[in-house]
């Protein structure tokens, strides 16, 4: 895996709250390496979203419009039993 990309993503998973840091940083650590390129790209683009949207999605209060983002959110929710 590209080390520079991983470092950039690690920085981008640092969000406004510790909870989001843990959820998205955890997915980066646990799932990103085994994800295919399309899912890796989707994760990168997902991190462009604002924290309130990410929070609503991982808490199940709303759903992102993109199915590939929802797949990542579903995986995060399942891993953390949310």
XYZ file of N, CA and C in Angstrom:
246
model
N 0.842 -1.186 0.000
C 0.000 0.000 0.000
C 0.885 1.246 0.000
N 0.385 2.261 -0.618
C 1.106 3.524 -0.715
C 1.172 4.196 0.664
N 2.368 4.321 1.185
C 2.561 4.872 2.532
C 2.111 6.325 2.630
N 2.367 7.112 1.585
C 1.947 8.520 1.597
C 0.421 8.632 1.643
N -0.254 7.779 0.893
C -1.723 7.791 0.906
C -2.250 7.417 2.283
N -1.650 6.410 2.884
C -2.074 5.972 4.208
C -1.881 7.088 5.242
N -0.760 7.775 5.176
C -0.510 8.891 6.107
C -1.527 10.009 5.914
N -1.850 10.304 4.653
C -2.827 11.352 4.365
C -4.191 10.948 4.906
N -4.576 9.699 4.697
C -5.862 9.227 5.203
C -5.877 9.196 6.734
N -4.772 8.802 7.319
C -4.692 8.790 8.789
C -4.959 10.199 9.323
N -4.365 11.203 8.693
C -4.591 12.587 9.116
C -6.059 12.975 8.928
N -6.651 12.553 7.816
C -8.028 12.927 7.503
C -9.047 12.221 8.395
N -8.683 11.091 8.996
C -9.622 10.427 9.907
C -9.673 11.116 11.264
N -8.788 12.055 11.488
C -8.832 12.836 12.730
C -9.957 13.857 12.581
N -11.043 13.617 13.301
C -12.243 14.416 13.141
C -12.417 15.326 14.346
N -13.590 15.922 14.460
C -13.867 16.855 15.550
C -14.154 16.203 16.884
N -14.429 14.897 16.869
C -14.714 14.195 18.120
C -13.897 12.922 18.202
N -13.627 12.501 19.417
C -12.885 11.256 19.613
C -13.657 10.060 19.077
N -14.981 10.123 19.185
C -15.801 9.011 18.710
C -15.630 8.813 17.201
N -15.726 9.907 16.446
C -15.538 9.785 14.997
C -14.104 9.396 14.665
N -13.138 9.930 15.404
C -11.736 9.533 15.202
C -11.605 8.018 15.326
N -12.196 7.470 16.383
C -12.080 6.036 16.651
C -12.800 5.216 15.579
N -13.988 5.649 15.186
C -14.761 4.879 14.209
C -14.093 4.851 12.844
N -13.713 6.021 12.341
C -13.129 6.079 11.004
C -11.665 5.657 11.003
N -10.929 6.001 12.047
C -9.548 5.525 12.167
C -9.505 4.014 12.318
N -10.477 3.470 13.038
C -10.566 2.017 13.199
C -10.819 1.317 11.880
N -11.714 1.909 11.045
C -11.977 1.293 9.744
C -10.725 1.348 8.878
N -10.005 2.457 8.961
C -8.758 2.584 8.207
C -7.786 1.483 8.625
N -7.651 1.268 9.931
C -6.722 0.252 10.442
C -7.166 -1.174 10.116
N -8.458 -1.434 10.260
C -8.953 -2.807 10.199
C -9.395 -3.250 8.804
N -9.864 -2.334 7.982
C -10.508 -2.745 6.736
C -9.912 -2.161 5.465
N -9.286 -1.020 5.567
C -8.823 -0.330 4.365
C -7.859 -1.183 3.550
N -6.922 -1.831 4.210
C -5.910 -2.611 3.502
C -6.467 -3.761 2.691
N -7.583 -4.326 3.131
C -8.174 -5.450 2.403
C -9.286 -5.009 1.452
N -9.626 -3.723 1.467
C -10.665 -3.198 0.571
C -10.120 -3.091 -0.851
N -11.025 -3.212 -1.829
C -10.574 -3.033 -3.209
C -10.387 -1.533 -3.489
N -9.813 -1.238 -4.635
C -9.478 0.155 -4.959
C -10.708 1.050 -4.959
N -11.823 0.543 -5.476
C -13.049 1.348 -5.519
C -13.519 1.693 -4.103
N -13.444 0.730 -3.195
C -13.874 0.992 -1.816
C -12.879 1.914 -1.112
N -11.606 1.758 -1.395
C -10.612 2.669 -0.822
C -10.869 4.096 -1.286
N -11.175 4.265 -2.567
C -11.470 5.591 -3.104
C -12.745 6.149 -2.475
N -13.738 5.311 -2.299
C -14.992 5.751 -1.671
C -14.733 6.235 -0.251
N -13.877 5.525 0.493
C -13.541 5.943 1.863
C -12.858 7.301 1.842
N -11.930 7.486 0.928
C -11.230 8.759 0.785
C -12.244 9.889 0.546
N -13.188 9.662 -0.346
C -14.198 10.677 -0.664
C -15.183 10.876 0.485
N -15.486 9.818 1.210
C -16.376 9.909 2.369
C -15.814 10.872 3.411
N -14.502 10.888 3.546
C -13.863 11.758 4.542
C -13.968 13.236 4.185
N -14.437 13.565 2.976
C -14.682 14.956 2.606
C -15.966 15.489 3.244
N -16.807 14.603 3.719
C -18.084 15.013 4.305
C -17.881 15.688 5.664
N -18.841 16.504 6.030
C -18.805 17.207 7.310
C -19.107 16.239 8.447
N -18.528 16.511 9.615
C -18.709 15.646 10.776
C -20.172 15.403 11.148
N -21.046 16.423 11.131
C -22.448 16.135 11.497
C -23.101 15.094 10.586
N -22.768 15.105 9.304
C -23.293 14.085 8.396
C -22.741 12.716 8.750
N -21.428 12.639 8.963
C -20.809 11.363 9.314
C -21.420 10.812 10.595
N -21.614 11.670 11.570
C -22.180 11.248 12.855
C -23.601 10.709 12.662
N -24.430 11.448 11.918
C -25.805 10.994 11.682
C -25.818 9.642 10.979
N -24.917 9.446 10.039
C -24.863 8.188 9.303
C -24.438 7.035 10.193
N -23.368 7.210 10.981
C -22.910 6.093 11.812
C -23.863 5.817 12.970
N -24.639 6.810 13.373
C -25.625 6.599 14.426
C -26.944 6.070 13.878
N -27.065 6.005 12.550
C -28.266 5.470 11.942
C -29.415 6.454 11.844
N -29.144 7.748 12.052
C -30.191 8.770 11.967
C -30.477 9.187 10.528
N -29.566 8.899 9.637
C -29.702 9.255 8.223
C -28.839 8.289 7.425
N -28.983 8.350 6.109
C -28.198 7.488 5.215
C -27.559 8.353 4.138
N -26.307 8.058 3.806
C -25.698 8.793 2.692
C -26.377 8.397 1.386
N -26.293 9.282 0.413
C -26.933 8.994 -0.880
C -26.157 7.948 -1.685
N -24.881 7.836 -1.437
C -24.054 6.899 -2.193
C -24.053 5.517 -1.550
N -24.339 4.500 -2.338
C -24.375 3.123 -1.842
C -23.001 2.668 -1.355
N -21.934 3.113 -2.033
C -20.593 2.691 -1.604
C -20.246 3.287 -0.243
N -20.709 4.500 0.023
C -20.499 5.080 1.352
C -21.317 4.326 2.386
N -22.559 3.969 2.030
C -23.408 3.245 2.980
C -22.790 1.904 3.342
N -22.143 1.261 2.389
C -21.487 -0.023 2.671
C -20.388 0.156 3.722
N -19.621 1.222 3.630
C -18.571 1.493 4.616
C -19.207 1.821 5.968
N -20.237 2.667 5.955
C -20.938 3.018 7.196
C -21.519 1.761 7.842
N -22.139 0.902 7.046
C -22.701 -0.350 7.576
C -21.616 -1.200 8.221
N -20.449 -1.264 7.591
C -19.341 -2.039 8.145
C -18.881 -1.441 9.470
N -18.749 -0.127 9.525
C -18.353 0.545 10.769
C -19.389 0.267 11.857
N -20.664 0.399 11.520
C -21.740 0.164 12.490
C -21.721 -1.283 12.988
N -21.503 -2.221 12.099
C -21.474 -3.635 12.495
C -20.283 -3.938 13.406
N -19.132 -3.387 13.077
C -17.931 -3.629 13.890
C -18.065 -3.081 15.302
N -18.808 -2.006 15.425
C -18.947 -1.353 16.733
C -20.325 -1.570 17.346
N -21.107 -2.447 16.711
C -22.449 -2.800 17.208
C -23.305 -1.567 17.472
N -23.320 -0.673 16.492
C -24.119 0.548 16.622
C -25.490 0.373 15.986
